[in-house]
CSV table of C-alpha atoms and ligand atoms in Angstrom, one decimal:
chain,number,residue,atom,x,y,z
X,1,MET,CA,34.0,40.5,33.4
X,2,THR,CA,32.1,40.2,36.8
X,3,LYS,CA,34.9,38.5,38.5
X,4,LEU,CA,37.3,41.5,37.9
X,5,ALA,CA,35.3,43.9,39.9
X,6,LYS,CA,35.5,41.4,42.8
X,7,THR,CA,38.3,42.1,45.7
X,8,GLU,CA,38.1,38.7,47.1
X,9,ALA,CA,41.3,36.8,46.0
X,10,PRO,CA,41.3,33.6,44.3
X,11,GLY,CA,42.9,31.6,47.3
X,12,ALA,CA,41.2,33.3,49.8
X,13,PRO,CA,40.7,33.3,52.7
X,14,GLU,CA,44.6,32.6,53.0
X,15,PHE,CA,45.1,35.2,50.2
X,16,ALA,CA,43.3,38.5,51.2
X,17,TYR,CA,43.9,42.0,51.5
X,18,ARG,CA,44.3,43.2,55.0
X,19,LYS,CA,44.6,46.8,55.7
X,20,GLY,CA,44.9,47.3,52.1
X,21,GLU,CA,48.1,45.1,51.8
X,22,LEU,CA,47.5,41.6,49.8
X,23,CYS,CA,48.5,39.1,52.3
X,24,ALA,CA,49.7,35.4,52.2
X,25,ASP,CA,48.1,34.0,55.7
X,26,ASN,CA,49.2,37.1,58.1
X,27,VAL,CA,52.3,38.1,56.2
X,28,PRO,CA,52.1,41.2,53.7
X,29,LEU,CA,53.3,39.9,50.2
X,30,ALA,CA,55.3,43.3,49.9
X,31,ARG,CA,57.3,42.5,53.1
X,32,ILE,CA,58.6,39.1,51.3
X,33,ALA,CA,59.2,41.0,48.3
X,34,ASP,CA,61.8,43.4,50.4
X,35,GLU,CA,63.6,40.0,51.6
X,36,VAL,CA,63.8,38.2,48.6
X,37,GLY,CA,63.2,40.7,45.6
X,38,THR,CA,60.8,40.0,42.6
X,39,PRO,CA,59.7,37.9,40.7
X,40,PHE,CA,59.1,35.2,43.5
X,41,TYR,CA,56.6,32.2,44.5
X,42,VAL,CA,54.9,32.3,47.8
X,43,TYR,CA,52.7,29.6,49.0
X,44,SER,CA,50.3,29.5,52.0
X,45,GLY,CA,51.0,26.5,54.3
X,46,THR,CA,47.8,27.1,55.8
X,47,GLN,CA,45.9,26.6,52.7
X,48,ILE,CA,47.8,23.3,51.7
X,49,GLU,CA,47.0,21.9,55.1
X,50,ARG,CA,43.5,23.0,54.9
X,51,ARG,CA,43.0,21.4,51.8
X,52,TYR,CA,44.9,18.1,52.5
X,53,ARG,CA,42.5,18.0,55.7
X,54,GLU,CA,39.3,18.5,53.6
X,55,PHE,CA,40.5,15.8,51.2
X,56,ALA,CA,41.4,13.2,53.9
X,57,ASP,CA,38.0,14.2,55.9
X,58,ALA,CA,36.1,13.4,52.6
X,59,PHE,CA,37.4,10.2,53.1
X,60,SER,CA,37.6,9.2,56.6
X,61,ASP,CA,35.1,6.6,56.8
X,62,ALA,CA,36.6,4.7,53.8
X,63,ARG,CA,40.2,2.7,53.4
X,64,ALA,CA,41.8,5.5,51.5
X,65,THR,CA,45.3,7.2,51.1
X,66,ILE,CA,46.3,10.4,49.8
X,67,CYS,CA,49.3,10.2,47.7
X,68,TYR,CA,50.3,14.0,46.8
X,69,SER,CA,51.3,14.1,43.3
X,70,VAL,CA,54.6,15.7,43.4
X,71,LYS,CA,55.0,17.3,39.9
X,72,ALA,CA,52.2,20.0,40.9
X,73,ASN,CA,55.1,21.3,43.1
X,74,PRO,CA,58.0,19.3,44.1
X,75,ASN,CA,59.4,21.7,46.6
X,76,LEU,CA,60.7,19.9,49.7
X,77,GLY,CA,58.9,22.5,51.7
X,78,VAL,CA,55.6,21.8,50.6
X,79,ILE,CA,56.0,18.1,50.2
X,80,ALA,CA,57.1,18.0,53.8
X,81,THR,CA,54.0,19.8,54.7
X,82,LEU,CA,51.7,17.3,53.2
X,83,GLY,CA,53.9,14.4,54.3
X,84,LYS,CA,53.7,15.6,58.0
X,85,LEU,CA,50.1,15.4,57.6
X,86,GLY,CA,50.1,11.6,56.5
X,87,ALA,CA,50.2,12.0,52.9
X,88,GLY,CA,51.9,9.4,50.8
X,89,ALA,CA,53.5,10.9,47.4
X,90,ASP,CA,52.8,9.8,43.9
X,91,VAL,CA,55.9,10.2,41.7
X,92,VAL,CA,56.8,10.0,38.0
X,93,SER,CA,60.5,9.9,38.0
X,94,GLU,CA,63.7,9.0,40.4
X,95,GLY,CA,64.3,12.6,40.8
X,96,GLU,CA,60.7,13.0,42.5
X,97,PHE,CA,60.7,9.9,44.1
X,98,ARG,CA,64.3,11.2,45.6
X,99,ARG,CA,62.3,14.2,46.8
X,100,ALA,CA,59.8,12.5,48.4
X,101,LEU,CA,61.9,10.7,50.0
X,102,ALA,CA,64.3,13.6,51.1
X,103,ALA,CA,60.9,15.3,52.3
X,104,GLY,CA,60.2,12.6,55.0
X,105,ILE,CA,57.5,10.3,53.0
X,106,PRO,CA,58.9,6.8,53.5
X,107,ALA,CA,58.9,4.3,50.4
X,108,SER,CA,56.1,2.3,51.9
X,109,ARG,CA,53.9,5.2,50.9
X,110,VAL,CA,55.0,6.3,47.5
X,111,ILE,CA,53.2,5.2,44.2
X,112,PHE,CA,55.1,5.2,41.2
X,113,SER,CA,53.7,6.6,37.9
X,114,GLY,CA,54.5,7.1,34.4
X,115,ILE,CA,54.9,5.8,30.9
X,116,GLY,CA,58.6,5.7,30.5
X,117,LYS,CA,60.2,4.4,33.5
X,118,THR,CA,63.8,3.5,32.6
X,119,ALA,CA,65.3,0.0,33.9
X,120,SER,CA,67.4,2.0,36.1
X,121,GLU,CA,64.4,3.9,37.9
X,122,LEU,CA,62.3,0.5,38.2
X,123,GLU,CA,65.6,-0.6,39.8
X,124,PHE,CA,65.9,2.5,42.5
X,125,ALA,CA,61.8,1.6,43.1
X,126,VAL,CA,62.1,-2.1,43.7
X,127,ALA,CA,65.3,-1.7,45.8
X,128,HIS,CA,63.5,0.9,48.2
X,129,ASP,CA,60.4,-1.7,48.4
X,130,VAL,CA,58.1,1.2,46.9
X,131,HIS,CA,54.3,0.6,47.8
X,132,GLN,CA,53.3,0.3,44.2
X,133,ILE,CA,54.6,0.6,40.5
X,134,ASN,CA,51.6,1.6,38.2
X,135,VAL,CA,52.7,-0.2,35.1
X,136,GLU,CA,51.5,1.3,31.7
X,137,SER,CA,52.7,-1.3,29.1
X,138,VAL,CA,53.4,-4.9,28.6
X,139,PRO,CA,57.2,-4.0,27.4
X,140,GLU,CA,57.2,-2.1,30.9
X,141,LEU,CA,55.8,-5.5,32.6
X,142,GLU,CA,58.9,-7.4,31.1
X,143,ALA,CA,61.3,-4.6,32.3
X,144,LEU,CA,60.1,-4.5,35.7
X,145,SER,CA,60.0,-8.6,36.2
X,146,ALA,CA,63.6,-8.5,34.7
X,147,VAL,CA,64.6,-6.2,37.5
X,148,ALA,CA,62.7,-7.5,40.2
X,149,THR,CA,63.9,-11.3,39.5
X,150,ARG,CA,67.7,-9.9,39.3
X,151,LEU,CA,67.0,-8.2,42.7
X,152,GLY,CA,65.1,-11.0,44.5
X,153,ARG,CA,62.2,-9.3,45.0
X,154,THR,CA,58.5,-8.9,43.9
X,155,ALA,CA,57.2,-5.7,42.7
X,156,ARG,CA,53.6,-5.2,43.9
X,157,ILE,CA,52.1,-3.4,40.5
X,158,ALA,CA,48.5,-1.8,39.6
X,159,ILE,CA,48.3,-1.5,35.6
X,160,ARG,CA,46.8,1.8,34.9
X,161,VAL,CA,44.1,1.1,32.3
X,162,ASN,CA,43.1,3.5,29.6
X,163,PRO,CA,39.5,3.9,30.3
X,164,ASP,CA,38.3,5.7,26.8
X,165,VAL,CA,36.7,8.8,28.7
X,166,ASP,CA,36.8,12.1,27.6
X,167,ALA,CA,37.5,14.3,31.0
X,168,ARG,CA,36.2,17.7,29.3
X,169,THR,CA,39.3,19.6,29.8
X,170,HIS,CA,42.3,21.0,27.8
X,171,ALA,CA,43.1,18.6,25.3
X,172,LYS,CA,46.7,19.3,26.2
X,173,ILE,CA,46.0,17.6,29.8
X,174,THR,CA,43.5,14.7,28.9
X,175,THR,CA,44.9,11.5,29.5
X,176,GLY,CA,42.1,9.0,29.4
X,177,LYS,CA,41.0,8.8,25.8
X,178,LYS,CA,42.3,5.9,23.7
X,179,GLU,CA,44.4,7.9,21.2
X,180,ASN,CA,46.6,9.0,24.7
X,181,LYS,CA,49.9,7.6,25.1
X,182,PHE,CA,48.6,6.8,28.4
X,183,GLY,CA,47.6,3.3,30.1
X,184,ILE,CA,46.8,0.0,28.6
X,185,ASP,CA,43.5,0.3,26.8
X,186,ILE,CA,40.9,-1.3,29.4
X,187,ALA,CA,39.3,-3.8,26.5
X,188,HIS,CA,43.0,-5.3,26.5
X,189,ALA,CA,43.7,-5.0,30.6
X,190,ALA,CA,42.8,-8.2,31.3
X,191,SER,CA,44.9,-10.2,29.3
X,192,ALA,CA,47.6,-8.0,30.5
X,193,TYR,CA,46.7,-8.9,34.0
X,194,ARG,CA,47.2,-12.7,33.0
X,195,ARG,CA,50.5,-12.1,31.9
X,196,ALA,CA,51.8,-10.3,34.7
X,197,ALA,CA,50.3,-12.7,37.0
X,198,ALA,CA,52.4,-15.3,35.5
X,199,MET,CA,55.6,-13.2,35.3
X,200,PRO,CA,58.3,-14.0,37.7
X,201,GLY,CA,59.0,-10.9,40.5
X,202,ILE,CA,55.6,-9.5,39.6
X,203,ALA,CA,52.4,-9.3,42.1
X,204,PRO,CA,49.4,-7.5,40.5
X,205,VAL,CA,47.7,-5.8,43.4
X,206,GLY,CA,45.7,-3.4,41.8
X,207,ILE,CA,44.2,-1.2,38.8
X,208,ALA,CA,45.1,2.5,38.3
X,209,VAL,CA,43.3,5.3,36.3
X,210,HIS,CA,43.7,8.7,35.8
X,211,ILE,CA,42.0,10.6,32.7
X,212,GLY,CA,43.3,14.5,32.9
X,213,SER,CA,43.8,17.2,35.2
X,214,GLN,CA,41.6,20.4,36.0
X,215,LEU,CA,38.1,18.5,35.6
X,216,THR,CA,35.4,20.6,36.4
X,217,SER,CA,32.7,18.0,36.2
X,218,LEU,CA,32.0,14.8,38.3
X,219,ARG,CA,30.5,12.9,35.2
X,220,PRO,CA,33.9,12.0,33.5
X,221,PHE,CA,35.3,10.5,36.8
X,222,GLU,CA,32.2,8.6,37.3
X,223,THR,CA,32.0,7.1,34.0
X,224,ALA,CA,35.8,6.2,34.1
X,225,PHE,CA,35.1,4.7,37.8
X,226,ARG,CA,32.2,2.4,36.9
X,227,ARG,CA,34.6,1.2,33.7
X,228,VAL,CA,37.3,0.4,36.5
X,229,ALA,CA,34.8,-1.4,38.9
X,230,GLU,CA,33.1,-3.5,36.5
X,231,LEU,CA,37.1,-4.8,35.4
X,232,TYR,CA,38.0,-5.1,38.9
X,233,ARG,CA,35.2,-7.3,39.9
X,234,SER,CA,35.9,-9.7,36.4
X,235,LEU,CA,39.7,-9.9,37.1
X,236,ARG,CA,39.0,-10.9,40.9
X,237,ALA,CA,36.2,-13.5,39.5
X,238,GLN,CA,39.3,-14.6,37.3
X,239,GLY,CA,41.3,-15.5,40.4
X,240,ILE,CA,43.7,-12.3,40.0
X,241,PRO,CA,44.0,-11.1,43.8
X,242,LEU,CA,43.6,-7.6,43.5
X,243,GLU,CA,42.9,-5.5,46.6
X,244,ARG,CA,43.7,-2.1,45.7
X,245,LEU,CA,42.4,0.7,43.3
X,246,ASP,CA,44.2,4.1,42.4
X,247,LEU,CA,41.9,6.7,41.4
X,248,GLY,CA,44.2,9.0,40.1
X,249,GLY,CA,44.0,13.2,40.6
X,250,GLY,CA,42.5,15.6,38.5
X,251,VAL,CA,39.8,17.5,40.6
X,252,GLY,CA,39.9,20.9,39.4
X,253,ILE,CA,40.2,24.3,41.1
X,254,ARG,CA,38.7,27.8,40.5
X,255,TYR,CA,40.9,30.1,38.2
X,256,LYS,CA,38.0,32.5,37.3
X,257,ASP,CA,34.8,31.5,37.4
X,258,GLU,CA,34.7,27.7,37.0
X,259,THR,CA,32.8,25.4,39.0
X,260,PRO,CA,34.5,22.2,40.1
X,261,PRO,CA,32.9,19.8,42.0
X,262,ALA,CA,33.1,20.1,45.9
X,263,ILE,CA,35.2,17.5,47.2
X,264,ALA,CA,32.5,15.7,49.5
X,265,ASP,CA,30.8,15.2,45.9
X,266,TYR,CA,33.6,13.7,44.5
X,267,ALA,CA,34.3,11.5,47.4
X,268,ALA,CA,30.6,10.5,47.8
X,269,SER,CA,30.6,9.4,44.2
X,270,ALA,CA,33.8,7.5,44.5
X,271,LYS,CA,32.4,5.7,47.7
X,272,ARG,CA,28.9,4.7,46.0
X,273,ILE,CA,31.1,3.1,42.9
X,274,PHE,CA,33.4,1.3,45.2
X,275,GLY,CA,32.1,1.0,48.4
X,276,ASN,CA,31.5,-2.6,48.4
X,277,SER,CA,34.5,-3.7,46.4
X,278,GLY,CA,36.5,-4.2,49.5
X,279,ALA,CA,39.5,-2.3,48.0
X,280,SER,CA,41.4,0.1,49.6
X,281,LEU,CA,41.5,3.3,47.6
X,282,SER,CA,44.2,6.0,46.9
X,283,PHE,CA,44.0,9.1,45.2
X,284,GLU,CA,46.5,11.1,43.7
X,285,PRO,CA,45.5,15.0,43.8
X,286,GLY,CA,48.1,17.6,42.9
X,287,ARG,CA,46.5,20.8,42.0
X,288,TYR,CA,43.5,20.8,44.2
X,289,LEU,CA,45.8,20.7,47.2
X,290,VAL,CA,48.7,23.5,46.3
X,291,GLY,CA,47.2,25.1,43.0
X,292,ASN,CA,45.1,28.0,45.0
X,293,ALA,CA,47.8,28.0,47.6
X,294,GLY,CA,50.2,29.7,45.6
X,295,VAL,CA,51.0,32.9,43.9
X,296,LEU,CA,53.8,34.5,41.5
X,297,VAL,CA,54.7,38.1,42.6
X,298,ALA,CA,56.2,40.3,40.3
X,299,LYS,CA,57.1,44.0,39.6
X,300,ILE,CA,55.9,46.1,36.9
X,301,VAL,CA,58.9,47.4,35.0
X,302,TYR,CA,57.3,49.5,32.3
X,303,VAL,CA,53.8,50.4,31.2
X,304,LYS,CA,53.9,51.0,27.4
X,305,LYS,CA,51.5,52.4,25.0
X,306,GLY,CA,51.2,50.5,21.8
X,307,VAL,CA,49.0,51.6,18.8
X,308,THR,CA,46.4,49.1,19.6
X,309,HIS,CA,47.2,47.7,23.1
X,310,ARG,CA,48.4,49.1,26.3
X,311,PHE,CA,51.3,46.9,27.6
X,312,ILE,CA,52.2,46.0,31.2
X,313,ILE,CA,55.8,44.4,31.1
X,314,LEU,CA,56.4,42.5,34.1
X,315,ASP,CA,59.7,41.2,35.5
X,316,ALA,CA,58.1,37.7,35.5
X,317,ALA,CA,58.0,35.9,32.2
X,318,MET,CA,56.7,32.5,30.5
X,319,ASN,CA,60.0,30.8,32.2
X,320,ASP,CA,58.4,31.4,35.5
X,321,LEU,CA,54.8,30.3,34.7
X,322,ILE,CA,54.3,28.8,31.4
X,323,ARG,CA,50.6,27.9,31.6
X,324,PRO,CA,49.2,30.9,29.7
X,325,ALA,CA,51.6,30.3,26.9
X,326,LEU,CA,50.9,26.6,27.1
X,327,TYR,CA,47.3,26.2,27.6
X,328,ASP,CA,45.9,29.7,27.4
X,329,ALA,CA,45.2,29.4,31.1
X,330,TRP,CA,43.7,32.5,33.0
X,331,HIS,CA,45.5,33.7,36.4
X,332,GLU,CA,43.7,36.4,38.0
X,333,ILE,CA,46.1,39.3,38.5
X,334,MET,CA,45.9,41.6,41.7
X,335,PRO,CA,47.9,44.7,42.7
X,336,LEU,CA,49.6,44.2,46.0
X,337,ASN,CA,48.0,47.3,47.0
X,338,GLU,CA,44.3,47.3,47.1
X,339,LYS,CA,42.8,49.5,44.5
X,340,ALA,CA,39.3,51.4,44.5
X,341,ARG,CA,36.9,50.2,42.0
X,342,ARG,CA,37.3,53.0,39.6
X,343,GLY,CA,39.1,53.6,36.8
X,344,TRP,CA,39.8,50.1,35.6
X,345,LYS,CA,41.6,49.8,32.0
X,346,GLU,CA,42.2,47.3,29.6
X,347,ALA,CA,46.1,45.9,28.9
X,348,ASP,CA,48.0,43.0,27.7
X,349,VAL,CA,50.0,41.8,30.8
X,350,VAL,CA,53.3,40.5,29.5
X,351,GLY,CA,56.9,39.5,30.4
X,352,PRO,CA,60.3,40.4,28.8
X,353,VAL,CA,61.0,37.2,26.9
X,354,CYS,CA,61.7,37.5,23.2
X,355,GLU,CA,58.4,35.8,22.1
X,356,THR,CA,55.0,37.1,21.7
X,357,GLY,CA,53.8,33.8,23.5
X,358,ASP,CA,55.2,35.6,26.9
X,359,THR,CA,51.9,37.1,27.6
X,360,PHE,CA,50.3,36.2,30.7
X,361,ALA,CA,46.9,38.0,29.9
X,362,THR,CA,45.3,40.0,26.8
X,363,ARG,CA,42.8,42.8,26.9
X,364,ARG,CA,42.7,42.1,31.0
X,365,LYS,CA,40.5,44.7,32.7
X,366,LEU,CA,42.9,46.1,35.7
X,367,PRO,CA,42.8,49.0,38.1
X,368,PRO,CA,45.2,51.6,37.2
X,369,VAL,CA,48.7,50.7,38.2
X,370,GLU,CA,52.3,52.0,37.4
X,371,ALA,CA,55.7,51.1,36.6
X,372,GLY,CA,57.4,50.1,40.2
X,373,GLU,CA,54.3,48.5,41.4
X,374,LEU,CA,53.6,44.8,42.6
X,375,VAL,CA,51.2,42.3,41.3
X,376,ALA,CA,50.4,38.8,42.0
X,377,LEU,CA,49.7,36.3,39.3
X,378,MET,CA,47.1,34.2,41.3
X,379,SER,CA,46.4,30.5,41.9
X,380,ALA,CA,49.7,29.7,40.8
X,381,GLY,CA,50.7,27.0,43.4
X,382,ALA,CA,50.5,24.0,41.0
X,383,TYR,CA,52.6,23.6,37.5
X,384,GLY,CA,53.9,27.1,38.3
X,385,ALA,CA,57.3,27.0,39.7
X,386,SER,CA,57.6,23.1,38.9
X,387,MET,CA,57.4,24.0,34.8
X,388,GLY,CA,59.7,26.9,35.4
X,389,SER,CA,62.8,27.0,33.1
X,390,GLY,CA,65.7,28.9,32.5
X,391,TYR,CA,64.8,30.4,29.0
X,392,ASN,CA,66.6,33.6,28.2
X,393,THR,CA,69.1,33.1,31.0
X,394,ARG,CA,66.6,33.9,33.6
X,395,LEU,CA,67.3,33.1,37.1
X,396,PRO,CA,64.5,30.8,38.6
X,397,ALA,CA,62.2,32.6,40.9
X,398,PRO,CA,62.9,31.7,44.4
X,399,GLU,CA,59.9,30.1,46.6
X,400,VAL,CA,58.9,31.1,50.0
X,401,LEU,CA,56.2,29.3,52.3
X,402,VAL,CA,54.3,31.3,54.8
X,403,ARG,CA,52.8,29.8,57.9
X,404,GLY,CA,50.6,32.2,59.9
X,405,SER,CA,53.0,35.1,60.6
X,406,GLN,CA,56.0,33.1,60.0
X,407,PHE,CA,57.7,32.7,56.4
X,408,ALA,CA,60.6,31.1,55.0
X,409,VAL,CA,62.7,30.8,51.9
X,410,ILE,CA,62.3,27.2,50.6
X,411,ARG,CA,64.3,27.6,47.6
X,412,ALA,CA,66.4,30.7,47.1
X,413,ARG,CA,67.4,32.4,43.8
X,414,PRO,CA,70.5,31.2,42.5
X,415,SER,CA,73.5,33.6,41.6
X,416,TYR,CA,74.3,34.0,37.9
X,417,ASP,CA,77.4,32.7,38.9
X,418,ALA,CA,76.1,29.5,39.8
X,419,VAL,CA,73.9,29.2,36.7
X,420,LEU,CA,77.1,29.9,34.6
X,421,ALA,CA,79.1,27.6,36.4
X,422,GLN,CA,76.7,24.6,35.3
X,423,ASP,CA,78.3,24.9,31.4
X,424,HIS,CA,81.9,24.2,30.4
X,425,ILE,CA,83.7,25.5,27.4
X,426,PRO,CA,85.5,22.6,25.8
X,427,PRO,CA,89.2,22.1,26.3
X,428,TRP,CA,89.9,22.9,22.4
X,429,LEU,CA,88.5,26.2,22.6
X,430,THR,CA,90.4,27.2,25.7
X,431,ALA,CA,93.5,25.7,24.9
X,432,ASN,CA,96.2,28.5,23.7
P,501,LLP,N1,48.4,11.1,38.6
P,501,LLP,C1,48.7,11.2,37.4
P,501,LLP,C2,49.0,9.7,36.9
P,501,LLP,C3,48.8,12.7,36.7
P,501,LLP,O1,49.3,12.2,35.5
P,501,LLP,C4,48.6,13.6,37.4
P,501,LLP,C5,49.0,14.7,36.4
P,501,LLP,C6,48.1,13.6,38.7
P,501,LLP,C7,48.2,12.5,39.1
P,501,LLP,C8,47.8,14.7,39.3
P,501,LLP,O2,46.7,15.6,38.6
P,501,LLP,P1,46.2,17.1,39.5
P,501,LLP,O3,45.5,16.5,40.5
P,501,LLP,O4,47.1,18.0,39.6
P,501,LLP,O5,45.2,17.3,38.1
P,501,LLP,N2,51.0,20.9,33.7
P,501,LLP,C9,49.2,21.1,33.7
P,501,LLP,C10,48.8,19.9,34.3
P,501,LLP,C11,49.5,18.6,34.2
P,501,LLP,C12,48.9,17.2,35.0
P,501,LLP,C13,49.7,16.1,34.6
P,501,LLP,N3,49.2,15.1,35.4
P,501,LLP,C14,48.8,22.3,33.9
P,501,LLP,O6,49.5,23.2,34.4
P,501,LLP,O7,47.5,22.1,33.9
């Protein structure tokens, strides 16, 4: 419970109390709430830029590119913030690919990942001459070869290998064990490369690996990297002209009391393992860049005393932020008005959706708060809005980007009319 008494926000220094009010950069969150209503997401552009620069600086002495993993937060305003600094994009669908392009990241800086790319998605990528397609199966190689041949192009590919390494993170976000659906088993990769090299329209240029998300230790990365380095050397020795290594994302952040590796240490170990390989490196961080840079602001609708628990009921719900329901994830909860360190009490913090799983925190010790007050669910910049849904016909929360003293709505809350207009009553029910 030690962290609960701390007044320093996760996401500091961009998220901090200034004159008793929780701010993003220099903007009090309450001011944004007045303008857009609750619930809403707000991101610190300053922090996103700072994190990107930290990552880029750690690799400034290596041939490395950073392809922001768009799935973490696909808002065009967020992608454009990173694109402007020189980031590429890691995308997993045509939709994300289109977002990267719309935000100003050219296809020459896009890596297309994912285990189930359809022929039409592959065609979109090849027609745009995408930098690299990470292929995850032999059937996908065959489909891509057919698409590329039809278009008269050559697709540059990496095979995503599955190195069978336990990332020691939540089971639902572990991807590099052999029982996981991802990649081609590293022991069978060489034969897949030989088949790829013989296929028309396919140019094998690299190896890709990604073993999971929210890793808090360097060790699994190092084990996976060493296996990839060995494969790289042996494929080159067999005459397959590889020149790129895509080392994925996965670097964790602090939500509560985790101690994720410093980015400089992560970079040092990648450089130690691959330094003399001659390969260019790419990375696909998502959470590291945007996770601590966003919060979800909600209003307390009611405080209700149950028989055994006290409930704080918010106007945000699992449709806005599903991570606690899906992964039992911890998000720090901070009132927008700074409180004294007295009178903290336990409560379950819940949303209004009709499921017991719609719970943000159980028996969480919080300062005294009342209905009508605003709170922030911290570290919600990655996989927050991005995994939002319209469950219970709740309107998607708007998103706001702050930079210094300015802020802009980067996604507005839709109207109920716009949401209802997406559905159609079939003619046989409307005819009289
Ligand atoms: N590259 C690939 C191939 C990936 O599958 C992922 C994430 C990333 C990069 C970015 O990983 P990051 O740097 O953000 O850890 N919804 C979950 C996380 C799912 C991650 C999926 N893949 C959560 O809320 O924790």
